[in-house]
Protein backbone atom coordinates (compact mmCIF):
# COMPACT_ATOMS: atom_id res chain seq x y z
CA UNK A 1 0.00 0.00 0.00
CA UNK A 2 2.78 2.48 0.79
CA UNK A 3 4.33 1.98 -2.64
CA UNK A 4 0.96 2.38 -4.36
CA UNK A 5 0.37 5.59 -2.42
CA UNK A 6 3.75 7.14 -3.18
CA UNK A 7 4.89 5.79 -6.51
CA UNK A 8 2.31 7.79 -8.45
CA UNK A 9 4.32 10.92 -7.74
CA UNK A 10 6.96 9.58 -10.13
CA UNK A 11 4.65 10.41 -13.03
CA UNK A 12 5.28 14.09 -12.25
CA UNK A 13 8.96 13.67 -13.14
CA UNK A 14 8.11 13.22 -16.83
CA UNK A 15 10.47 10.27 -17.12
CA UNK A 16 10.61 8.41 -20.41
CA UNK A 17 9.46 4.80 -20.71
CA UNK A 18 13.12 3.80 -20.94
CA UNK A 19 13.95 5.63 -17.70
CA UNK A 20 11.07 3.89 -15.93
CA UNK A 21 12.34 0.56 -17.23
CA UNK A 22 15.82 1.33 -15.85
CA UNK A 23 14.17 1.88 -12.47
CA UNK A 24 12.36 -1.42 -12.83
CA UNK A 25 8.95 0.16 -13.14
CA UNK A 26 6.47 -0.73 -15.88
CA UNK A 27 5.10 2.67 -16.97
CA UNK A 28 1.80 1.11 -18.04
CA UNK A 29 1.36 -0.45 -14.61
CA UNK A 30 2.25 2.88 -13.00
CA UNK A 31 -0.43 4.61 -15.08
CA UNK A 32 -2.93 1.91 -14.09
CA UNK A 33 -2.25 2.62 -10.41
CA UNK A 34 -2.71 6.32 -10.96
CA UNK A 35 -5.92 5.63 -12.90
CA UNK A 36 -7.25 3.44 -10.10
CA UNK A 37 -6.92 6.38 -7.70
CA UNK A 38 -8.40 8.80 -10.24
CA UNK A 39 -11.44 6.57 -10.51
CA UNK A 40 -11.91 6.62 -6.75
CA UNK A 41 -10.24 3.32 -5.94
CA UNK A 42 -8.98 2.59 -2.47
CA UNK A 43 -5.35 2.23 -1.48
CA UNK A 44 -5.90 -1.51 -1.19
CA UNK A 45 -7.26 -1.67 -4.75
CA UNK A 46 -4.32 0.32 -6.08
CA UNK A 47 -1.87 -1.85 -4.11
CA UNK A 48 -3.14 -4.90 -6.02
CA UNK A 49 -1.34 -3.48 -9.08
CA UNK A 50 2.02 -3.04 -7.34
CA UNK A 51 4.50 -5.73 -8.34
CA UNK A 52 7.73 -6.79 -6.68
CA UNK A 53 9.83 -4.78 -9.14
CA UNK A 54 8.02 -1.62 -8.05
CA UNK A 55 8.60 -2.40 -4.38
CA UNK A 56 12.29 -2.99 -5.05
CA UNK A 57 12.63 0.17 -7.16
CA UNK A 58 10.89 2.34 -4.60
CA UNK A 59 11.95 0.91 -1.28
CA UNK A 60 13.99 -1.53 0.70
CA UNK A 61 11.72 -4.03 2.39
CA UNK A 62 12.47 -7.12 4.38
CA UNK A 63 14.39 -8.38 7.37
CA UNK A 64 17.67 -6.65 8.30
CA UNK A 65 19.79 -9.36 6.69
CA UNK A 66 17.79 -8.96 3.47
CA UNK A 67 18.02 -5.17 3.20
CA UNK A 68 21.41 -4.48 4.75
CA UNK A 69 23.54 -5.26 1.65
CA UNK A 70 21.45 -2.97 -0.56
CA UNK A 71 21.34 -0.25 2.10
CA UNK A 72 25.13 -0.35 2.52
CA UNK A 73 25.61 -0.16 -1.26
CA UNK A 74 23.18 2.75 -1.48
CA UNK A 75 24.97 4.61 1.32
CA UNK A 76 28.34 4.11 -0.39
CA UNK A 77 27.03 5.32 -3.75
CA UNK A 78 25.29 8.35 -2.25
CA UNK A 79 28.44 9.32 -0.35
CA UNK A 80 30.21 9.71 -3.71
CA UNK A 81 27.73 12.52 -4.46
CA UNK A 82 28.18 14.21 -1.10
CA UNK A 83 25.09 12.75 0.53
CA UNK A 84 25.84 11.91 4.14
CA UNK A 85 22.37 11.43 5.57
CA UNK A 86 19.63 8.87 4.92
CA UNK A 87 16.07 9.23 6.12
CA UNK A 88 14.14 6.06 6.82
CA UNK A 89 10.35 6.20 6.75
CA UNK A 90 7.48 3.76 6.98
CA UNK A 91 9.29 1.36 9.22
CA UNK A 92 6.74 -1.42 9.01
CA UNK A 93 3.72 -2.37 11.04
CA UNK A 94 5.57 -2.62 14.39
CA UNK A 95 7.40 0.67 14.81
CA UNK A 96 9.01 -0.26 18.14
CA UNK A 97 10.39 -3.51 16.71
CA UNK A 98 11.69 -1.65 13.65
CA UNK A 99 13.53 0.87 15.84
CA UNK A 100 15.08 -1.95 17.86
CA UNK A 101 16.25 -3.69 14.68
CA UNK A 102 17.66 -0.45 13.32
CA UNK A 103 19.58 0.19 16.52
CA UNK A 104 20.89 -3.33 16.88
CA UNK A 105 21.52 -4.53 13.34
CA UNK A 106 21.46 -1.69 10.82
CA UNK A 107 22.95 1.48 12.31
CA UNK A 108 26.13 -0.15 13.66
CA UNK A 109 26.94 -1.40 10.16
CA UNK A 110 26.18 1.95 8.54
CA UNK A 111 28.25 3.84 11.11
CA UNK A 112 31.16 1.51 10.40
CA UNK A 113 31.27 2.89 6.85
CA UNK A 114 32.47 6.30 8.09
N, CA, C and O atoms as a MOPAC input file, in Angstrom:
PM7 MOZYME 1SCF
protein

 N      0.80100 1    -1.22000 1     0.00000 1
 C      0.00000 1     0.00000 1     0.00000 1
 C      0.84100 1     1.28100 1     0.00000 1
 O      0.49300 1     2.25200 1    -0.67200 1
 N      1.94400 1     1.28400 1     0.75100 1
 C      2.78400 1     2.48400 1     0.78500 1
 C      3.35400 1     2.78500 1    -0.59600 1
 O      3.40400 1     3.94500 1    -1.00500 1
 N      3.77700 1     1.77000 1    -1.30600 1
 C      4.33100 1     1.97900 1    -2.64200 1
 C      3.24100 1     2.50400 1    -3.56900 1
 O      3.48000 1     3.44300 1    -4.32800 1
 N      2.05800 1     1.91700 1    -3.51900 1
 C      0.95700 1     2.38000 1    -4.36500 1
 C      0.64200 1     3.84100 1    -4.08300 1
 O      0.36900 1     4.61200 1    -5.00300 1
 N      0.68000 1     4.22000 1    -2.81600 1
 C      0.37300 1     5.59400 1    -2.42500 1
 C      1.41400 1     6.58000 1    -2.93800 1
 O      1.06900 1     7.67600 1    -3.38100 1
 N      2.66800 1     6.20100 1    -2.88100 1
 C      3.74700 1     7.14200 1    -3.17800 1
 C      4.28500 1     7.09100 1    -4.59400 1
 O      4.76400 1     8.10200 1    -5.10900 1
 N      4.21600 1     5.95000 1    -5.22200 1
 C      4.88700 1     5.78700 1    -6.50600 1
 C      4.25100 1     6.62400 1    -7.61500 1
 O      4.90700 1     6.95900 1    -8.60100 1
 N      2.99000 1     6.95300 1    -7.45100 1
 C      2.31300 1     7.78500 1    -8.45000 1
 C      2.97700 1     9.13400 1    -8.64400 1
 O      2.88500 1     9.72200 1    -9.72100 1
 N      3.64500 1     9.62900 1    -7.61100 1
 C      4.31800 1    10.91800 1    -7.74100 1
 C      5.43400 1    10.88200 1    -8.77500 1
 O      5.85500 1    11.92800 1    -9.26800 1
 N      5.91500 1     9.69000 1    -9.10700 1
 C      6.95600 1     9.58400 1   -10.12900 1
 C      6.46700 1    10.03800 1   -11.49700 1
 O      7.27100 1    10.44600 1   -12.33600 1
 N      5.17000 1     9.97300 1   -11.73100 1
 C      4.65200 1    10.41200 1   -13.02600 1
 C      4.88700 1    11.90900 1   -13.23100 1
 O      4.91900 1    12.38200 1   -14.36700 1
 N      5.05100 1    12.64800 1   -12.14800 1
 C      5.28200 1    14.09400 1   -12.24900 1
 C      6.69500 1    14.43600 1   -12.71100 1
 O      6.98400 1    15.58300 1   -13.05100 1
 N      7.57600 1    13.42900 1   -12.72000 1
 C      8.96000 1    13.67200 1   -13.13900 1
 C      9.12600 1    13.66500 1   -14.64800 1
 O     10.19800 1    13.99100 1   -15.15900 1
 N      8.07100 1    13.29600 1   -15.36300 1
 C      8.11000 1    13.22000 1   -16.82500 1
 C      9.25500 1    12.34000 1   -17.33300 1
 O      9.93800 1    12.68600 1   -18.29700 1
 N      9.45300 1    11.19900 1   -16.66900 1
 C     10.47400 1    10.26600 1   -17.12200 1
 C      9.99800 1     9.55400 1   -18.38200 1
 O      8.79900 1     9.37200 1   -18.59200 1
 N     10.93700 1     9.16300 1   -19.20200 1
 C     10.60900 1     8.41100 1   -20.40600 1
 C     10.31100 1     6.96000 1   -20.02500 1
 O     10.62100 1     6.52600 1   -18.91600 1
 N      9.71300 1     6.22400 1   -20.94500 1
 C      9.45900 1     4.80400 1   -20.70800 1
 C     10.76700 1     4.07000 1   -20.42600 1
 O     10.82000 1     3.18800 1   -19.56800 1
 N     11.81200 1     4.43600 1   -21.14600 1
 C     13.11600 1     3.80000 1   -20.93800 1
 C     13.64400 1     4.08300 1   -19.52800 1
 O     14.19800 1     3.19000 1   -18.88700 1
 N     13.47700 1     5.30400 1   -19.04600 1
 C     13.94600 1     5.63100 1   -17.70100 1
 C     13.16000 1     4.85400 1   -16.64400 1
 O     13.73000 1     4.39800 1   -15.65300 1
 N     11.84800 1     4.70600 1   -16.85900 1
 C     11.06700 1     3.89100 1   -15.92700 1
 C     11.54700 1     2.44500 1   -15.94900 1
 O     11.63900 1     1.80600 1   -14.90100 1
 N     11.84800 1     1.93200 1   -17.11500 1
 C     12.33500 1     0.56100 1   -17.22600 1
 C     13.66400 1     0.38400 1   -16.48800 1
 O     13.88500 1    -0.64500 1   -15.85000 1
 N     14.54600 1     1.37900 1   -16.57200 1
 C     15.81600 1     1.33200 1   -15.84600 1
 C     15.55900 1     1.23600 1   -14.34500 1
 O     16.27200 1     0.53500 1   -13.62700 1
 N     14.54200 1     1.94000 1   -13.88200 1
 C     14.17100 1     1.88300 1   -12.47200 1
 C     13.46600 1     0.58300 1   -12.10100 1
 O     13.29000 1     0.28400 1   -10.92000 1
 N     13.07000 1    -0.17900 1   -13.09600 1
 C     12.35800 1    -1.42400 1   -12.83100 1
 C     10.86800 1    -1.23100 1   -12.69800 1
 O     10.18400 1    -2.04400 1   -12.07600 1
 N     10.36400 1    -0.16600 1   -13.27400 1
 C      8.94700 1     0.15800 1   -13.14400 1
 C      8.29700 1     0.12700 1   -14.51900 1
 O      8.73500 1     0.81000 1   -15.44500 1
 N      7.25600 1    -0.66700 1   -14.63700 1
 C      6.47400 1    -0.72800 1   -15.87600 1
 C      5.61200 1     0.52200 1   -15.94100 1
 O      4.71800 1     0.68700 1   -15.11100 1
 N      5.85600 1     1.41900 1   -16.91500 1
 C      5.10300 1     2.67500 1   -16.97200 1
 C      3.59900 1     2.45600 1   -17.16300 1
 O      2.79200 1     3.24900 1   -16.67800 1
 N      3.22300 1     1.39000 1   -17.86400 1
 C      1.79600 1     1.11100 1   -18.03600 1
 C      1.15200 1     0.72100 1   -16.70800 1
 O      0.02700 1     1.12400 1   -16.41100 1
 N      1.87200 1    -0.06100 1   -15.92000 1
 C      1.36000 1    -0.45400 1   -14.60700 1
 C      1.27300 1     0.77700 1   -13.69300 1
 O      0.32500 1     0.91800 1   -12.92100 1
 N      2.25900 1     1.65300 1   -13.78800 1
 C      2.24800 1     2.88400 1   -13.00000 1
 C      1.03100 1     3.73000 1   -13.35700 1
 O      0.36100 1     4.26500 1   -12.47400 1
 N      0.74900 1     3.85100 1   -14.64600 1
 C     -0.42600 1     4.61200 1   -15.07800 1
 C     -1.71500 1     3.95100 1   -14.58900 1
 O     -2.67300 1     4.64100 1   -14.24100 1
 N     -1.74100 1     2.62100 1   -14.56300 1
 C     -2.92700 1     1.90700 1   -14.08600 1
 C     -3.16900 1     2.18900 1   -12.60600 1
 O     -4.31600 1     2.32900 1   -12.18200 1
 N     -2.10900 1     2.27300 1   -11.82700 1
 C     -2.24700 1     2.61700 1   -10.41000 1
 C     -2.80200 1     4.02300 1   -10.26400 1
 O     -3.72300 1     4.26500 1    -9.48500 1
 N     -2.23600 1     4.93300 1   -11.01500 1
 C     -2.70800 1     6.32100 1   -10.96200 1
 C     -4.18000 1     6.39300 1   -11.38000 1
 O     -4.96800 1     7.11100 1   -10.76500 1
 N     -4.54300 1     5.65300 1   -12.42100 1
 C     -5.92400 1     5.63000 1   -12.90100 1
 C     -6.87200 1     5.07100 1   -11.84000 1
 O     -7.98600 1     5.56400 1   -11.66200 1
 N     -6.41500 1     4.04400 1   -11.14800 1
 C     -7.24700 1     3.44400 1   -10.10500 1
 C     -7.60300 1     4.48900 1    -9.05500 1
 O     -8.74700 1     4.55200 1    -8.60600 1
 N     -6.63500 1     5.30500 1    -8.66100 1
 C     -6.91700 1     6.38000 1    -7.70200 1
 C     -7.84000 1     7.42800 1    -8.31000 1
 O     -8.77100 1     7.90000 1    -7.65700 1
 N     -7.57600 1     7.79100 1    -9.56900 1
 C     -8.39600 1     8.80400 1   -10.24500 1
 C     -9.86000 1     8.38500 1   -10.29900 1
 O    -10.76100 1     9.21900 1   -10.21600 1
 N    -10.08300 1     7.08800 1   -10.43700 1
 C    -11.44100 1     6.56500 1   -10.51100 1
 C    -12.06100 1     6.32700 1    -9.13700 1
 O    -13.15500 1     5.77300 1    -9.03200 1
 N    -11.35900 1     6.74700 1    -8.08900 1
 C    -11.91100 1     6.62400 1    -6.74800 1
 C    -11.58300 1     5.32800 1    -6.03700 1
 O    -12.19200 1     5.00600 1    -5.01700 1
 N    -10.62600 1     4.58000 1    -6.56800 1
 C    -10.24200 1     3.31700 1    -5.93700 1
 C     -9.57000 1     3.53200 1    -4.60100 1
 O     -9.02600 1     4.60300 1    -4.33100 1
 N     -9.61000 1     2.52400 1    -3.78000 1
 C     -8.98400 1     2.58500 1    -2.47100 1
 C     -7.49500 1     2.28000 1    -2.58600 1
 O     -7.01900 1     1.81900 1    -3.62300 1
 N     -6.77700 1     2.54400 1    -1.51300 1
 C     -5.35100 1     2.23500 1    -1.48000 1
 C     -5.12900 1     0.73700 1    -1.64400 1
 O     -4.16300 1     0.31200 1    -2.27700 1
 N     -6.01800 1    -0.05300 1    -1.07600 1
 C     -5.89800 1    -1.50800 1    -1.19400 1
 C     -6.07900 1    -1.95400 1    -2.65000 1
 O     -5.37600 1    -2.84500 1    -3.12700 1
 N     -7.02800 1    -1.32300 1    -3.34600 1
 C     -7.25900 1    -1.67300 1    -4.75100 1
 C     -6.06900 1    -1.27300 1    -5.61500 1
 O     -5.68200 1    -2.00600 1    -6.52500 1
 N     -5.49600 1    -0.11800 1    -5.33200 1
 C     -4.31800 1     0.31700 1    -6.08000 1
 C     -3.12800 1    -0.58500 1    -5.77000 1
 O     -2.33700 1    -0.89600 1    -6.66100 1
 N     -2.99800 1    -1.00400 1    -4.51700 1
 C     -1.87500 1    -1.85000 1    -4.11200 1
 C     -1.89800 1    -3.19300 1    -4.83100 1
 O     -0.85200 1    -3.82400 1    -4.98300 1
 N     -3.05900 1    -3.64000 1    -5.27300 1
 C     -3.14100 1    -4.89700 1    -6.02300 1
 C     -2.33300 1    -4.84600 1    -7.31300 1
 O     -1.94300 1    -5.88800 1    -7.84000 1
 N     -2.07900 1    -3.64700 1    -7.82600 1
 C     -1.34300 1    -3.47700 1    -9.07500 1
 C      0.16600 1    -3.32400 1    -8.87600 1
 O      0.92700 1    -3.33300 1    -9.84400 1
 N      0.59000 1    -3.18600 1    -7.64100 1
 C      2.01600 1    -3.04100 1    -7.33800 1
 C      2.68100 1    -4.41000 1    -7.45500 1
 O      2.22000 1    -5.38500 1    -6.86200 1
 N      3.76800 1    -4.47300 1    -8.22200 1
 C      4.50200 1    -5.73100 1    -8.33800 1
 C      5.81600 1    -5.62600 1    -7.56500 1
 O      6.18600 1    -4.55500 1    -7.08300 1
 N      6.50000 1    -6.73700 1    -7.45900 1
 C      7.73400 1    -6.78900 1    -6.67700 1
 C      8.80000 1    -5.85000 1    -7.23300 1
 O      9.58100 1    -5.27600 1    -6.47400 1
 N      8.83700 1    -5.69300 1    -8.55100 1
 C      9.82800 1    -4.77600 1    -9.14200 1
 C      9.59800 1    -3.34600 1    -8.66900 1
 O     10.55100 1    -2.60400 1    -8.42700 1
 N      8.33300 1    -2.96400 1    -8.53900 1
 C      8.02200 1    -1.61800 1    -8.04600 1
 C      8.46200 1    -1.45800 1    -6.59400 1
 O      9.04500 1    -0.43900 1    -6.22300 1
 N      8.18200 1    -2.46000 1    -5.78500 1
 C      8.59700 1    -2.39900 1    -4.38400 1
 C     10.10900 1    -2.24600 1    -4.30700 1
 O     10.61300 1    -1.41800 1    -3.54800 1
 N     10.82900 1    -3.03400 1    -5.08200 1
 C     12.29400 1    -2.98600 1    -5.05100 1
 C     12.85000 1    -1.68900 1    -5.61100 1
 O     13.89600 1    -1.22200 1    -5.15900 1
 N     12.17200 1    -1.09700 1    -6.58700 1
 C     12.63100 1     0.16900 1    -7.16100 1
 C     12.36800 1     1.33300 1    -6.22000 1
 O     13.10900 1     2.31700 1    -6.21500 1
 N     11.32500 1     1.22000 1    -5.43500 1
 C     10.89300 1     2.33500 1    -4.60400 1
 C     11.39800 1     2.25000 1    -3.17000 1
 O     11.55700 1     3.27100 1    -2.50200 1
 N     11.64600 1     1.04200 1    -2.70100 1
 C     11.95500 1     0.90600 1    -1.28100 1
 C     12.85600 1    -0.29200 1    -1.01400 1
 O     13.10900 1    -1.12100 1    -1.88800 1
 N     13.31900 1    -0.35000 1     0.19800 1
 C     13.99100 1    -1.52900 1     0.70500 1
 C     13.04000 1    -2.14400 1     1.72100 1
 O     12.65000 1    -1.49200 1     2.69100 1
 N     12.67300 1    -3.38400 1     1.49900 1
 C     11.72100 1    -4.02900 1     2.38500 1
 C     12.19800 1    -5.42700 1     2.70800 1
 O     12.65500 1    -6.16000 1     1.83200 1
 N     12.08800 1    -5.78800 1     3.96600 1
 C     12.46500 1    -7.12300 1     4.38200 1
 C     13.15000 1    -7.10100 1     5.73500 1
 O     13.21500 1    -6.07000 1     6.40400 1
 N     13.65500 1    -8.25100 1     6.11800 1
 C     14.39400 1    -8.38500 1     7.37000 1
 C     15.74900 1    -7.68900 1     7.23700 1
 O     16.22300 1    -7.47000 1     6.12300 1
 N     16.37900 1    -7.33700 1     8.37100 1
 C     17.67200 1    -6.64800 1     8.30300 1
 C     18.69500 1    -7.34100 1     7.41100 1
 O     19.37600 1    -6.67800 1     6.62900 1
 N     18.81300 1    -8.64700 1     7.51300 1
 C     19.78900 1    -9.35800 1     6.68600 1
 C     19.46600 1    -9.27800 1     5.20100 1
 O     20.35600 1    -9.40900 1     4.36100 1
 N     18.19700 1    -9.06400 1     4.87600 1
 C     17.78700 1    -8.95600 1     3.47400 1
 C     18.06000 1    -7.56900 1     2.90800 1
 O     18.42700 1    -7.44100 1     1.74000 1
 N     17.88500 1    -6.53500 1     3.71700 1
 C     18.02100 1    -5.17200 1     3.20200 1
 C     19.38900 1    -4.55500 1     3.44400 1
 O     19.76200 1    -3.59100 1     2.77600 1
 N     20.13500 1    -5.09800 1     4.38700 1
 C     21.41400 1    -4.48000 1     4.74600 1
 C     22.39400 1    -4.37700 1     3.58200 1
 O     22.99500 1    -3.31700 1     3.41300 1
 N     22.58900 1    -5.41500 1     2.77000 1
 C     23.53500 1    -5.25700 1     1.64800 1
 C     23.14900 1    -4.12300 1     0.69400 1
 O     24.00800 1    -3.34800 1     0.27500 1
 N     21.88700 1    -4.02700 1     0.35900 1
 C     21.45000 1    -2.96700 1    -0.55800 1
 C     21.55600 1    -1.59800 1     0.10400 1
 O     21.91200 1    -0.62000 1    -0.55400 1
 N     21.25400 1    -1.51900 1     1.38300 1
 C     21.34100 1    -0.24700 1     2.09500 1
 C     22.79000 1     0.21900 1     2.19900 1
 O     23.07200 1     1.40700 1     2.03800 1
 N     23.70100 1    -0.69900 1     2.46400 1
 C     25.12500 1    -0.35000 1     2.52000 1
 C     25.60900 1     0.12700 1     1.14900 1
 O     26.33200 1     1.11900 1     1.05600 1
 N     25.21500 1    -0.57100 1     0.09600 1
 C     25.60500 1    -0.16400 1    -1.26000 1
 C     25.05300 1     1.21700 1    -1.59200 1
 O     25.75300 1     2.05500 1    -2.16100 1
 N     23.80000 1     1.44500 1    -1.23500 1
 C     23.18000 1     2.75300 1    -1.48200 1
 C     23.93400 1     3.84700 1    -0.73600 1
 O     24.22900 1     4.89900 1    -1.30300 1
 N     24.24500 1     3.60300 1     0.53000 1
 C     24.96700 1     4.60800 1     1.31900 1
 C     26.32500 1     4.92200 1     0.69500 1
 O     26.72200 1     6.08500 1     0.62500 1
 N     27.03400 1     3.89600 1     0.24300 1
 C     28.34000 1     4.11400 1    -0.39300 1
 C     28.20600 1     4.93200 1    -1.67500 1
 O     28.98700 1     5.85300 1    -1.91500 1
 N     27.21800 1     4.59400 1    -2.49200 1
 C     27.02800 1     5.31600 1    -3.74800 1
 C     26.62400 1     6.76400 1    -3.49500 1
 O     27.11900 1     7.67100 1    -4.16400 1
 N     25.73500 1     6.98700 1    -2.54300 1
 C     25.29300 1     8.34900 1    -2.24500 1
 C     26.43000 1     9.20000 1    -1.68500 1
 O     26.50800 1    10.39800 1    -1.95700 1
 N     27.29200 1     8.58900 1    -0.91600 1
 C     28.43600 1     9.31700 1    -0.34700 1
 C     29.30800 1     9.90500 1    -1.45800 1
 O     29.87400 1    10.98500 1    -1.28900 1
 N     29.41900 1     9.21200 1    -2.58300 1
 C     30.21000 1     9.71300 1    -3.70600 1
 C     29.65700 1    11.03500 1    -4.23700 1
 O     30.38500 1    11.81400 1    -4.85400 1
 N     28.37600 1    11.28400 1    -3.99800 1
 C     27.73500 1    12.51600 1    -4.45500 1
 C     27.56700 1    13.52800 1    -3.32000 1
 O     26.85100 1    14.51800 1    -3.46300 1
 N     28.22300 1    13.27400 1    -2.20900 1
 C     28.18500 1    14.21000 1    -1.09900 1
 C     27.00600 1    14.03600 1    -0.16000 1
 O     26.81100 1    14.85100 1     0.74200 1
 N     26.22400 1    12.99700 1    -0.35300 1
 C     25.08800 1    12.74600 1     0.52800 1
 C     25.60700 1    11.99900 1     1.75200 1
 O     26.21900 1    10.93700 1     1.63000 1
 N     25.35800 1    12.55900 1     2.92400 1
 C     25.84200 1    11.90500 1     4.13500 1
 C     24.73000 1    11.64100 1     5.14400 1
 O     24.99300 1    11.40800 1     6.32400 1
 N     23.49500 1    11.67900 1     4.67200 1
 C     22.36600 1    11.43500 1     5.56700 1
 C     21.28500 1    10.66400 1     4.82500 1
 O     20.93600 1    11.00600 1     3.69400 1
 N     20.76200 1     9.63400 1     5.45500 1
 C     19.63500 1     8.86900 1     4.92400 1
 C     18.46000 1     9.03700 1     5.86800 1
 O     18.63900 1     9.06900 1     7.08500 1
 N     17.27400 1     9.14400 1     5.32200 1
 C     16.06800 1     9.22800 1     6.11900 1
 C     15.25400 1     7.97000 1     5.85900 1
 O     14.94300 1     7.64200 1     4.71500 1
 N     14.91800 1     7.28200 1     6.92000 1
 C     14.13800 1     6.05900 1     6.82200 1
 C     12.70900 1     6.35400 1     7.26600 1
 O     12.48300 1     6.91400 1     8.33900 1
 N     11.75300 1     5.97000 1     6.43100 1
 C     10.35100 1     6.20500 1     6.75500 1
 C      9.57000 1     4.91200 1     6.59100 1
 O     10.05900 1     3.94600 1     6.00600 1
 N      8.38100 1     4.90500 1     7.10100 1
 C      7.47700 1     3.75500 1     6.98100 1
 C      8.18400 1     2.48300 1     7.43000 1
 O      8.44800 1     1.58400 1     6.63100 1
 N      8.47500 1     2.42900 1     8.68600 1
 C      9.28800 1     1.35800 1     9.22300 1
 C      8.48900 1     0.10600 1     9.56700 1
 O      8.81700 1    -0.59300 1    10.52600 1
 N      7.47400 1    -0.17400 1     8.81900 1
 C      6.74200 1    -1.42000 1     9.01200 1
 C      5.60500 1    -1.29600 1    10.00000 1
 O      5.36000 1    -0.23000 1    10.56300 1
 N      4.91800 1    -2.40000 1    10.19900 1
 C      3.71800 1    -2.37200 1    11.03800 1
 C      4.01700 1    -2.26600 1    12.53500 1
 O      3.16700 1    -1.80000 1    13.29400 1
 N      5.20700 1    -2.68800 1    12.97600 1
 C      5.56600 1    -2.62100 1    14.38600 1
 C      6.73700 1    -1.65500 1    14.52500 1
 O      7.90100 1    -2.03700 1    14.40100 1
 N      6.39900 1    -0.39400 1    14.78700 1
 C      7.39600 1     0.67200 1    14.80600 1
 C      8.45800 1     0.43100 1    15.86700 1
 O      9.64200 1     0.65000 1    15.61200 1
 N      8.05200 1    -0.02200 1    17.06700 1
 C      9.01300 1    -0.26200 1    18.14300 1
 C     10.00700 1    -1.35700 1    17.75700 1
 O     11.20600 1    -1.23000 1    18.00500 1
 N      9.50300 1    -2.43100 1    17.14900 1
 C     10.38600 1    -3.50700 1    16.71100 1
 C     11.35300 1    -3.00200 1    15.64200 1
 O     12.53700 1    -3.33800 1    15.66000 1
 N     10.84400 1    -2.19300 1    14.71100 1
 C     11.69300 1    -1.64900 1    13.65000 1
 C     12.80600 1    -0.79000 1    14.23100 1
 O     13.94800 1    -0.87800 1    13.78000 1
 N     12.49700 1     0.03400 1    15.21700 1
 C     13.52800 1     0.86900 1    15.84000 1
 C     14.57400 1     0.01500 1    16.55000 1
 O     15.76700 1     0.31200 1    16.49600 1
 N     14.12500 1    -1.03900 1    17.20900 1
 C     15.08000 1    -1.94800 1    17.86000 1
 C     16.00800 1    -2.58800 1    16.82500 1
 O     17.22100 1    -2.64700 1    17.02900 1
 N     15.44400 1    -3.06300 1    15.72700 1
 C     16.25000 1    -3.69400 1    14.68300 1
 C     17.23100 1    -2.70300 1    14.06200 1
 O     18.38000 1    -3.04200 1    13.78000 1
 N     16.76100 1    -1.47600 1    13.85600 1
 C     17.65800 1    -0.44900 1    13.32000 1
 C     18.83400 1    -0.22000 1    14.25700 1
 O     19.98600 1    -0.17200 1    13.82600 1
 N     18.53400 1    -0.08000 1    15.53700 1
 C     19.58000 1     0.19500 1    16.51500 1
 C     20.55000 1    -0.95000 1    16.70800 1
 O     21.73900 1    -0.73100 1    16.94200 1
 N     20.05100 1    -2.16300 1    16.60900 1
 C     20.89200 1    -3.33200 1    16.87900 1
 C     21.62400 1    -3.85900 1    15.65100 1
 O     22.77300 1    -4.28800 1    15.75200 1
 N     20.97100 1    -3.83000 1    14.49600 1
 C     21.52200 1    -4.53400 1    13.33500 1
 C     21.91400 1    -3.63800 1    12.16200 1
 O     22.82900 1    -3.97000 1    11.40900 1
 N     21.23700 1    -2.52100 1    12.00500 1
 C     21.46400 1    -1.68800 1    10.81700 1
 C     22.43900 1    -0.54700 1    11.09600 1
 O     23.46600 1    -0.43200 1    10.42600 1
 N     22.13000 1     0.28700 1    12.06900 1
 C     22.94700 1     1.47500 1    12.31000 1
 C     24.40800 1     1.16200 1    12.62900 1
 O     25.28900 1     1.86900 1    12.13900 1
 N     24.70200 1     0.13400 1    13.42700 1
 C     26.13400 1    -0.14800 1    13.65700 1
 C     26.89900 1    -0.42200 1    12.36200 1
 O     28.05000 1    -0.00900 1    12.22000 1
 N     26.27400 1    -1.10200 1    11.43700 1
 C     26.94100 1    -1.40300 1    10.15800 1
 C     27.09500 1    -0.14900 1     9.31200 1
 O     28.12200 1     0.03600 1     8.66000 1
 N     26.08400 1     0.71400 1     9.31700 1
 C     26.17600 1     1.95000 1     8.53700 1
 C     27.21600 1     2.89500 1     9.14000 1
 O     27.97100 1     3.53700 1     8.41000 1
 N     27.25400 1     2.97800 1    10.45600 1
 C     28.24700 1     3.84200 1    11.11200 1
 C     29.66600 1     3.37200 1    10.84200 1
 O     30.59200 1     4.18100 1    10.78900 1
 N     29.84000 1     2.06800 1    10.67200 1
 C     31.16400 1     1.50900 1    10.40100 1
 C     31.69500 1     1.93600 1     9.04100 1
 O     32.89100 1     1.80900 1     8.78200 1
 N     30.83900 1     2.43400 1     8.18000 1
 C     31.27200 1     2.88600 1     6.85300 1
 C     32.03300 1     4.20700 1     6.90900 1
 O     32.77000 1     4.53800 1     5.98000 1
 N     31.86000 1     4.96300 1     7.99300 1
 C     32.46700 1     6.29900 1     8.09000 1
 C     33.96500 1     6.25100 1     8.06100 1
 O     34.61800 1     7.29200 1     8.13300 1

